[in-house]
């Protein structure tokens, strides 16, 4: 038995020696430039792995935790303001500008300044842009200069995602109807949120809230959640990204307000659109249609209302934030970094 083991071991050493010799000969036969190139790539790969491995993971703060402890004064224009100095959406003027510029510099050091001209210009002159904007369009947090502006966008602005949403209209509607049945059992079922309005009731069921996924709600609507993952231009990695089902009861009026930024297009897919419902953006009224998408820039002054009767039932839309078509891919990546949740 020992003899057999020694013979096998000797054979293994011979095989290993032959393998090494073959490898050395292959390297000798290779072009020297190719060998140097491969070696440089290996060194760069090892350096990258080391650099990424030593980075501390960035904490992601859920929106719910930010909103804890907010009093009634934090409710303005149908939106919740968390009053946190760490929140990009609620830190205004100089404090916000310094934070954004620091984030941009950190991004550029890790990746590149290439394609950052508009973002750099926007951050450096943010105060001037926001104060000088006409009252019809005044984003509350971040204005990216030199973007084409219009209250409403055509369906072709994000054609792929619009068509995908409309093809899945029935699937989203069915999951909403299942959710809405819970309203007959209690005043506010789990997962729904009440928003501030001067009259009526406005409920939302969030799948993504300010760039943070809401897992419990997503599990209740698996087909809708999978659809979100299929959208090419959905904003899902920064605080300007939201996706939800929005319900207006009859008699509801949403106070006129501005959205936080002009880098996004807000898309409404009509699920239930009774008569007497209207969206007004930049002074221009539009009506929803069931199974059809309506695209608008919510950095314009906008409002919505439902003047129908109780017999008409609620107005229901599936809402998702998409990238403005004129925001370049490099800019999207940088903005995701600068406005990442919890940054």
PDB file of C-alpha atoms in Angstrom, residues 21 47 79 89 131 155 171 181 213 285 289 310:
ATOM      1  CA  UNK A  21       7.413  23.484 -17.825  1.00  0.00           C
ATOM      2  CA  UNK A  47      -6.010  46.959  -6.845  1.00  0.00           C
ATOM      3  CA  UNK A  79     -45.850  66.166   1.208  1.00  0.00           C
ATOM      4  CA  UNK A  89     -34.774  66.829   0.345  1.00  0.00           C
ATOM      5  CA  UNK A 131     -34.497  81.975  -6.824  1.00  0.00           C
ATOM      6  CA  UNK A 155     -45.655  59.256 -24.819  1.00  0.00           C
ATOM      7  CA  UNK A 171     -52.407  43.054 -13.979  1.00  0.00           C
ATOM      8  CA  UNK A 181     -61.007  45.352  -0.593  1.00  0.00           C
ATOM      9  CA  UNK A 213     -38.022  49.883  -1.562  1.00  0.00           C
ATOM     10  CA  UNK A 285     -55.422  70.916 -17.457  1.00  0.00           C
ATOM     11  CA  UNK A 289     -57.722  57.780 -19.118  1.00  0.00           C
ATOM     12  CA  UNK A 310     -69.466  59.277  -4.140  1.00  0.00           C
TER      13      UNK A 310
END
